[in-house]
Structure formats: structure tokens, C-alpha cells
mmCIF file with all atom_site columns, C-alpha atoms in Angstrom:
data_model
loop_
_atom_site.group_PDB
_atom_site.id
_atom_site.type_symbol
_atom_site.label_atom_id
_atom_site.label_alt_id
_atom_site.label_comp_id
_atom_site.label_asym_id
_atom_site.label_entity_id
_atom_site.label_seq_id
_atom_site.pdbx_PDB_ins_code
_atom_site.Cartn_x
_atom_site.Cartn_y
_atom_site.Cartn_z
_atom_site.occupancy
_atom_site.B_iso_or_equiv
_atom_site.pdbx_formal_charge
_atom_site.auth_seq_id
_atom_site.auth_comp_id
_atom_site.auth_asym_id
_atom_site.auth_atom_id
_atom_site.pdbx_PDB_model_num
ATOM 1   C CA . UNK A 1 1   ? -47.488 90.232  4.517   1.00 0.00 ? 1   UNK A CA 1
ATOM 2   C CA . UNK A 1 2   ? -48.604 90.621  0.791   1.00 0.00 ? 2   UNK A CA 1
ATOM 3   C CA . UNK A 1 3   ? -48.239 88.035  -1.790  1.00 0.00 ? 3   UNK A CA 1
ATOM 4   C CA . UNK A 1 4   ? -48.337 89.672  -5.168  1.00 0.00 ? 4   UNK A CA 1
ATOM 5   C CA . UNK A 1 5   ? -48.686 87.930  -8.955  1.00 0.00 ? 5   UNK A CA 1
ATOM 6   C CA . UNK A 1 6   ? -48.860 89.491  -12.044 1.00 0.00 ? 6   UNK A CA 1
ATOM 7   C CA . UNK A 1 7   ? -50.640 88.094  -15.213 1.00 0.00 ? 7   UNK A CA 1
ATOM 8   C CA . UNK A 1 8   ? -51.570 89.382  -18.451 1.00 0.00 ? 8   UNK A CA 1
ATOM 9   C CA . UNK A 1 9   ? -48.523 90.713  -19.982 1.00 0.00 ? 9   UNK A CA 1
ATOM 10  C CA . UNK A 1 10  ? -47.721 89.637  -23.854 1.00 0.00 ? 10  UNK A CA 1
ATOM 11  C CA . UNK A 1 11  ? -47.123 90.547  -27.402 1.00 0.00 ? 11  UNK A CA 1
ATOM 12  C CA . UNK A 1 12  ? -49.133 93.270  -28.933 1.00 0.00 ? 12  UNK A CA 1
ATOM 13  C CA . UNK A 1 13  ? -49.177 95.353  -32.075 1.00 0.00 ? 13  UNK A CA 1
ATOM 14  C CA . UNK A 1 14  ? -48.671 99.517  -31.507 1.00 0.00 ? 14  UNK A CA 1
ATOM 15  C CA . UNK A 1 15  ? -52.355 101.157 -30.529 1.00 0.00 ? 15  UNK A CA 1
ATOM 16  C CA . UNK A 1 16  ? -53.138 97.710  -29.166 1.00 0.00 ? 16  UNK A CA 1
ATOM 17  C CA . UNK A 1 17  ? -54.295 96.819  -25.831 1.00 0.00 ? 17  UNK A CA 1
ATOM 18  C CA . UNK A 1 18  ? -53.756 94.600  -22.815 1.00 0.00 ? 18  UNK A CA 1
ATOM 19  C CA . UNK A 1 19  ? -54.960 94.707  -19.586 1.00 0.00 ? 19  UNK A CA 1
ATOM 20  C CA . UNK A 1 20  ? -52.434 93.569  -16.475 1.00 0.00 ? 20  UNK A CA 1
ATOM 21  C CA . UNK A 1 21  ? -54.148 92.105  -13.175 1.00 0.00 ? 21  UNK A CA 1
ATOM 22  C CA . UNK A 1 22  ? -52.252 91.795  -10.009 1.00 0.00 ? 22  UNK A CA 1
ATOM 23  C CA . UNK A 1 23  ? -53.685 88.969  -7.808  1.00 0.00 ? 23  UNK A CA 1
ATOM 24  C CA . UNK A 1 24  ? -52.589 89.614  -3.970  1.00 0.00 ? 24  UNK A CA 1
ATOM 25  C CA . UNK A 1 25  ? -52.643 87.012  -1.043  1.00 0.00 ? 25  UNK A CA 1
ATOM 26  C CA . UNK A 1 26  ? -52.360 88.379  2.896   1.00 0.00 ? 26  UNK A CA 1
ATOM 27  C CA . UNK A 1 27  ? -55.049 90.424  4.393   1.00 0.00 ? 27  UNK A CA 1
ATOM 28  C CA . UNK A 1 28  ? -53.352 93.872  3.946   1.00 0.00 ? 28  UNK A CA 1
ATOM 29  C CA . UNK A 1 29  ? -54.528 94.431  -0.048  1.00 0.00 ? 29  UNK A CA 1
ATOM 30  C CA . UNK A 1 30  ? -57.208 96.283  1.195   1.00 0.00 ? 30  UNK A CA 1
ATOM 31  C CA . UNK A 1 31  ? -55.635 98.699  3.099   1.00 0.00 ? 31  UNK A CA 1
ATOM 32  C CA . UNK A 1 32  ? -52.455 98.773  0.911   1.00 0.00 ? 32  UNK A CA 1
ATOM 33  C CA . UNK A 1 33  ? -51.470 101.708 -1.393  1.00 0.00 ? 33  UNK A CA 1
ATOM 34  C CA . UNK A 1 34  ? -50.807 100.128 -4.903  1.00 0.00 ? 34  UNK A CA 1
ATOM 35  C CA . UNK A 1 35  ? -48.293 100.943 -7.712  1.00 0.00 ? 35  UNK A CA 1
ATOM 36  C CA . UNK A 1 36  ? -47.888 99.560  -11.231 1.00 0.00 ? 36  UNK A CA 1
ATOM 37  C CA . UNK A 1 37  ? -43.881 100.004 -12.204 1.00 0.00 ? 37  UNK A CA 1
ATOM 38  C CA . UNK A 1 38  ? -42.182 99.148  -15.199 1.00 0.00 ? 38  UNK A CA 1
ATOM 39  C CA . UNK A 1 39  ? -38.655 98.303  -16.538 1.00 0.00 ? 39  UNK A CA 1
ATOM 40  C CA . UNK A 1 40  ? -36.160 97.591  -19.328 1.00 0.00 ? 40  UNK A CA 1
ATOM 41  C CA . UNK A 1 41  ? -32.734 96.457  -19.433 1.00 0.00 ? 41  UNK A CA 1
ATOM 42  C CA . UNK A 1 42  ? -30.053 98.793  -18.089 1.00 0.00 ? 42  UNK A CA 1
ATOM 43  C CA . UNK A 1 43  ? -32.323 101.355 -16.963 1.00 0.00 ? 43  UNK A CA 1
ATOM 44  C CA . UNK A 1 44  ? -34.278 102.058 -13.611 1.00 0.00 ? 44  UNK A CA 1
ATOM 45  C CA . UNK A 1 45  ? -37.577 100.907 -12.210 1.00 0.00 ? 45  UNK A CA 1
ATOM 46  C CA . UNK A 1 46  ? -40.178 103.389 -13.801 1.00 0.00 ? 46  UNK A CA 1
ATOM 47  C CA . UNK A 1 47  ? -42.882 104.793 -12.106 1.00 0.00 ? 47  UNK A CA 1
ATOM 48  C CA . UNK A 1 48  ? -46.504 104.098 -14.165 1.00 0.00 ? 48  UNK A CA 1
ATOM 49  C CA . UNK A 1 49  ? -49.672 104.532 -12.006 1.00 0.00 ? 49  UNK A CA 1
ATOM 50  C CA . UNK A 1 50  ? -50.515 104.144 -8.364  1.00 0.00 ? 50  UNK A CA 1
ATOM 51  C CA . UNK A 1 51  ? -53.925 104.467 -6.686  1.00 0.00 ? 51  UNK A CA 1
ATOM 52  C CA . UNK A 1 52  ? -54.610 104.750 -3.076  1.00 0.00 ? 52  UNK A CA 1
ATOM 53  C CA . UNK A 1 53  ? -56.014 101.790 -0.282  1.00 0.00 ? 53  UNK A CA 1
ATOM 54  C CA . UNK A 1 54  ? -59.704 103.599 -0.903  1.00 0.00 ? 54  UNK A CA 1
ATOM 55  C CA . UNK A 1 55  ? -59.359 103.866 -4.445  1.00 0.00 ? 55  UNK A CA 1
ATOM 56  C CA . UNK A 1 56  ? -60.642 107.373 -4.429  1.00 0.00 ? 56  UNK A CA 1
ATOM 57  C CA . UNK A 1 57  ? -57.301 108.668 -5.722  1.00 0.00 ? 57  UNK A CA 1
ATOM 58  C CA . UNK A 1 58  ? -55.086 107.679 -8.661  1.00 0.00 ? 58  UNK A CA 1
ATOM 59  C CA . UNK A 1 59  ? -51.755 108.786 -10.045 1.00 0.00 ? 59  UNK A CA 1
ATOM 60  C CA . UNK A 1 60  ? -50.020 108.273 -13.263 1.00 0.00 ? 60  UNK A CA 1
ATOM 61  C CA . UNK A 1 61  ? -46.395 109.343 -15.222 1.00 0.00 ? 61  UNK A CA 1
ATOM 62  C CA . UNK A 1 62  ? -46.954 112.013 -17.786 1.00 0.00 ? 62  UNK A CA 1
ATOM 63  C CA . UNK A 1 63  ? -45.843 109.607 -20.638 1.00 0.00 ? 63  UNK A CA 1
ATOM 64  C CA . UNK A 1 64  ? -49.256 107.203 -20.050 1.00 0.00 ? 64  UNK A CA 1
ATOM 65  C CA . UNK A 1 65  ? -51.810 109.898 -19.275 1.00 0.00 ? 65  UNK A CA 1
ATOM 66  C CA . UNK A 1 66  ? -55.438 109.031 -21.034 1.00 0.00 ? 66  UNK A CA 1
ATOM 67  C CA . UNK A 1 67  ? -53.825 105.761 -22.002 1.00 0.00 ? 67  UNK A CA 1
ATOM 68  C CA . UNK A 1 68  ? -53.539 103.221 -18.971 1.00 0.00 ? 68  UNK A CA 1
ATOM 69  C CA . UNK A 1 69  ? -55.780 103.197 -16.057 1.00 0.00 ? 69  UNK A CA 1
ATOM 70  C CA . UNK A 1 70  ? -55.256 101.959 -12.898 1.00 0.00 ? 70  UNK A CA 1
ATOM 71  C CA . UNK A 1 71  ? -58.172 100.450 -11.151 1.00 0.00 ? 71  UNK A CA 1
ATOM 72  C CA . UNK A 1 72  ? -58.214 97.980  -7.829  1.00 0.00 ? 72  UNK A CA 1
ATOM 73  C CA . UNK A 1 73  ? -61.208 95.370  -6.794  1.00 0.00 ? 73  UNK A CA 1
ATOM 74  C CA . UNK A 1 74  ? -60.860 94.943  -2.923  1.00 0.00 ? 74  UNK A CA 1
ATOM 75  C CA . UNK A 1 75  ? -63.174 92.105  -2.483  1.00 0.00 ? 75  UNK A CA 1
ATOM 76  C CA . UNK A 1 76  ? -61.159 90.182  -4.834  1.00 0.00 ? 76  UNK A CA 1
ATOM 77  C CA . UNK A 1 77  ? -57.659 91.445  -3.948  1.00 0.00 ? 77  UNK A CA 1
ATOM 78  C CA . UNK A 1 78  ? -57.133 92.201  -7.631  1.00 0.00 ? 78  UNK A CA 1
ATOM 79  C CA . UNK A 1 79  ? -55.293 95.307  -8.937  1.00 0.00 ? 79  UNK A CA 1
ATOM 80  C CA . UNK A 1 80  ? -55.576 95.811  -12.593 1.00 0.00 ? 80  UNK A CA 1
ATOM 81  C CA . UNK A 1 81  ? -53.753 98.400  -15.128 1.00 0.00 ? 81  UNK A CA 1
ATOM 82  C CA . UNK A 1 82  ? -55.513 98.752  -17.966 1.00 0.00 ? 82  UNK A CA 1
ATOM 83  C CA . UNK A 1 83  ? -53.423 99.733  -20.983 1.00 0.00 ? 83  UNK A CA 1
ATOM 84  C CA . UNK A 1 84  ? -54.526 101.480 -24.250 1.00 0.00 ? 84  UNK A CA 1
ATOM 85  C CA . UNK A 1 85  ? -53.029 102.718 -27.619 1.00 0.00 ? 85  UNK A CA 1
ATOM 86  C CA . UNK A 1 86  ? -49.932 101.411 -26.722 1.00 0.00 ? 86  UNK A CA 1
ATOM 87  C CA . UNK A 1 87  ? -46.428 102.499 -28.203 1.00 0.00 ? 87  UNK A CA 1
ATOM 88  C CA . UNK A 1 88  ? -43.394 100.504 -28.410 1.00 0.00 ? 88  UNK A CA 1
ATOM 89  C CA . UNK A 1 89  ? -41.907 102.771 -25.587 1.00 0.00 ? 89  UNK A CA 1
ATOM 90  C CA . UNK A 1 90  ? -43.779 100.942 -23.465 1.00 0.00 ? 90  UNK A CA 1
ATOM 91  C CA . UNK A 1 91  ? -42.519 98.331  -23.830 1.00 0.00 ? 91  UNK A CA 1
ATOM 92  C CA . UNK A 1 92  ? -41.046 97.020  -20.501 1.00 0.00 ? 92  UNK A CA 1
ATOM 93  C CA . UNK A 1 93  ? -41.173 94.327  -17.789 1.00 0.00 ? 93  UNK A CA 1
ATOM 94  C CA . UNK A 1 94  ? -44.278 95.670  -15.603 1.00 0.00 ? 94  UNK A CA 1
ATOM 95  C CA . UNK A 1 95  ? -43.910 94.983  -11.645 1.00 0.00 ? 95  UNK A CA 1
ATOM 96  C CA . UNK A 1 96  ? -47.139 95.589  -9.216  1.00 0.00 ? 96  UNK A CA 1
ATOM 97  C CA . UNK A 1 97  ? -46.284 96.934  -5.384  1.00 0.00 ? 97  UNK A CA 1
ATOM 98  C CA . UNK A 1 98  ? -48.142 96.992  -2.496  1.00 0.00 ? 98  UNK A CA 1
ATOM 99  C CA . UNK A 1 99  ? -47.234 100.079 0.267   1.00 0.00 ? 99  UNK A CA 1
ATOM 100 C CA . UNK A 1 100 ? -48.516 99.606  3.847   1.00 0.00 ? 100 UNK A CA 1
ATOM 101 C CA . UNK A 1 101 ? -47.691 103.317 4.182   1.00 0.00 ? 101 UNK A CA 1
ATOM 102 C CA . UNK A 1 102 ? -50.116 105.669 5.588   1.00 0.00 ? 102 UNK A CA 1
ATOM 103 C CA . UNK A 1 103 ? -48.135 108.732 3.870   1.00 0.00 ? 103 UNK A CA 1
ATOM 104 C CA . UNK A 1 104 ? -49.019 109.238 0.186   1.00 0.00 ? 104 UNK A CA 1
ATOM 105 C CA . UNK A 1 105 ? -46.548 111.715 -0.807  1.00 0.00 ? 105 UNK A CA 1
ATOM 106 C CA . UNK A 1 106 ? -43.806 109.641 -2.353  1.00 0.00 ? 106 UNK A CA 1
ATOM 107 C CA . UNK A 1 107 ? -46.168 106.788 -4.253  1.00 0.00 ? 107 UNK A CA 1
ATOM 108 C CA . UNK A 1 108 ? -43.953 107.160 -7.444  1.00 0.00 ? 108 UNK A CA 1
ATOM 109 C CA . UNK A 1 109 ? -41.034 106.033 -5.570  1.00 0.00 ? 109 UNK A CA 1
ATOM 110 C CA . UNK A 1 110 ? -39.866 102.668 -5.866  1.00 0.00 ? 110 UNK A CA 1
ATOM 111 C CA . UNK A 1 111 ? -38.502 102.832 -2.021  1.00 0.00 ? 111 UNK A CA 1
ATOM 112 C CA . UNK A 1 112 ? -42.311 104.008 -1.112  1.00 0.00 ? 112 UNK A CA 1
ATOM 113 C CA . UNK A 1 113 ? -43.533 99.973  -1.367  1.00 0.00 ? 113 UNK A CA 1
ATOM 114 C CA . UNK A 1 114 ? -42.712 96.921  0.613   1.00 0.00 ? 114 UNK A CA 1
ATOM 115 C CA . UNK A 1 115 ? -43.861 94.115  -1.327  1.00 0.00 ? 115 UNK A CA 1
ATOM 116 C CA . UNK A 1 116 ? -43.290 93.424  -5.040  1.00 0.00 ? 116 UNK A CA 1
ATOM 117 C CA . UNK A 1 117 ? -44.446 90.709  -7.432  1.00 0.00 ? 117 UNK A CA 1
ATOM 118 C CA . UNK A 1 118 ? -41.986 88.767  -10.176 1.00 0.00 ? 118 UNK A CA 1
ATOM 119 C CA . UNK A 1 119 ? -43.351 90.927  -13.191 1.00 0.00 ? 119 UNK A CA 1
ATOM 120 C CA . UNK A 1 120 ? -44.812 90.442  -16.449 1.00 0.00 ? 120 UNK A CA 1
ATOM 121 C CA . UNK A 1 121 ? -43.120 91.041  -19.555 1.00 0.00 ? 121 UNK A CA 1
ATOM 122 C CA . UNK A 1 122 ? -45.218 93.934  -22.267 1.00 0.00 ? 122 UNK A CA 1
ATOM 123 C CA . UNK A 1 123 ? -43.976 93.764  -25.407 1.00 0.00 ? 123 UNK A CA 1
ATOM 124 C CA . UNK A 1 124 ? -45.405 96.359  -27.809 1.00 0.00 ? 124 UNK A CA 1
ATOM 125 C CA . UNK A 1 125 ? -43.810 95.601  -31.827 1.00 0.00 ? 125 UNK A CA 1
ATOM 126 C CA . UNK A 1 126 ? -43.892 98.988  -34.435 1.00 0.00 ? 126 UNK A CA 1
#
């Protein structure tokens, strides 16, 4: 079982940052694939970044490339998402997700994870 809570989330101006963090409970973070999703009103859960149990390996949507990184801290069960010049597209409830997977091959799926936190609202004003 993973426990997952999100913090961090806020108002911000366009090409402003914020960084998300992801505390996890259980003792499966560390061996968990992670994935940062995000979502607005009438419209799908979004893919954003996901990085591997290792960290060695990290994956992110087009639309946030050299803008948001996704980073993890195993000895503290942390995940973070660190989010730069931000646009008002991004703005979005952002969900963390744990996967206890060993496959890696569908990590921008929203089926691909098992656990979920509550979210944390991003709002980015023009």
C-alpha cells in the first residue's frame, strides 16, 4: 500500500514557478514507478512526467519539455515536479501516482498506476 499527498500547488503569474512535492507513506515508494498527472474540468487525466523506481529514467508530455522536471528523493519518500516558465495552459488540478508495475511501457497511462493522491490545484493567471 502507498499513501500519497500532494502539496505545493497555488496561484502564480505566467513564466512563474512552483515546485509540487508528493509525500508517500507504505514501504513500496522506493520501488514504485512515479507519475505526475494533471486535469481540468470536462477533460481527461493528462499525462505530465513520470520517472522510474531507480530514478535513472524520466519521461515527460511534449507540451512541458525543458520546463518541469520530475525528480524523486527515496530516503524521504518525496516525489517532486518542479515547474518553470509556466503558461496558463497549465493550469490544472495536478495528481501524483505511484505504479508497483515492473513493465515501463505504458507510464503515461492513467490505468498504468495503482495508487493516487487527492491533488493540488495550479493556477497559472495571463
Amino acid at each position: 500500500q502507498v499513501q500519497l499527498v500532494e502539496s505545493g500547488g497555488g496561484l502564480v503569474e505566467a513564466g512563474g514557478s512552483l515546485r509540487l512535492s508528493c509525500a508517500a507513506s507504505g514501504r513500496t515508494f522506493s520501488n514504485a514507478n512515479m507519475g505526475w498527472f494533471r486535469q481540468v474540468p470536462g477533460k481527461e487525466r493528462e499525462f505530465v512526467a513520470a520517472i522510474m523506481w531507480l530514478g535513472d529514467s524520466t519521461y515527460y508530455v511534449d507540451s512541458v519539455k525543458g520546463r518541469f522536471t520530475i525528480s524523486r528523493d527515496n530516503a524521504k519518500g518525496t516525489l517532486y515536479l518542479q515547474m518553470n516558465s509556466l503558461k496558463p495552459e497549465d493550469t490544472a488540478v495536478y495528481y501524483c501516482a505511484a505504479s508497483v508495475r515492473r513493465t515501463t511501457s505504458t507510464y503515461y497511462s492513467a490505468n498504468y498506476y495503482d495508487y493516487w493522491g487527492q491533488g493540488t490545484q495550479v493556477t497559472v493567471s495571463s
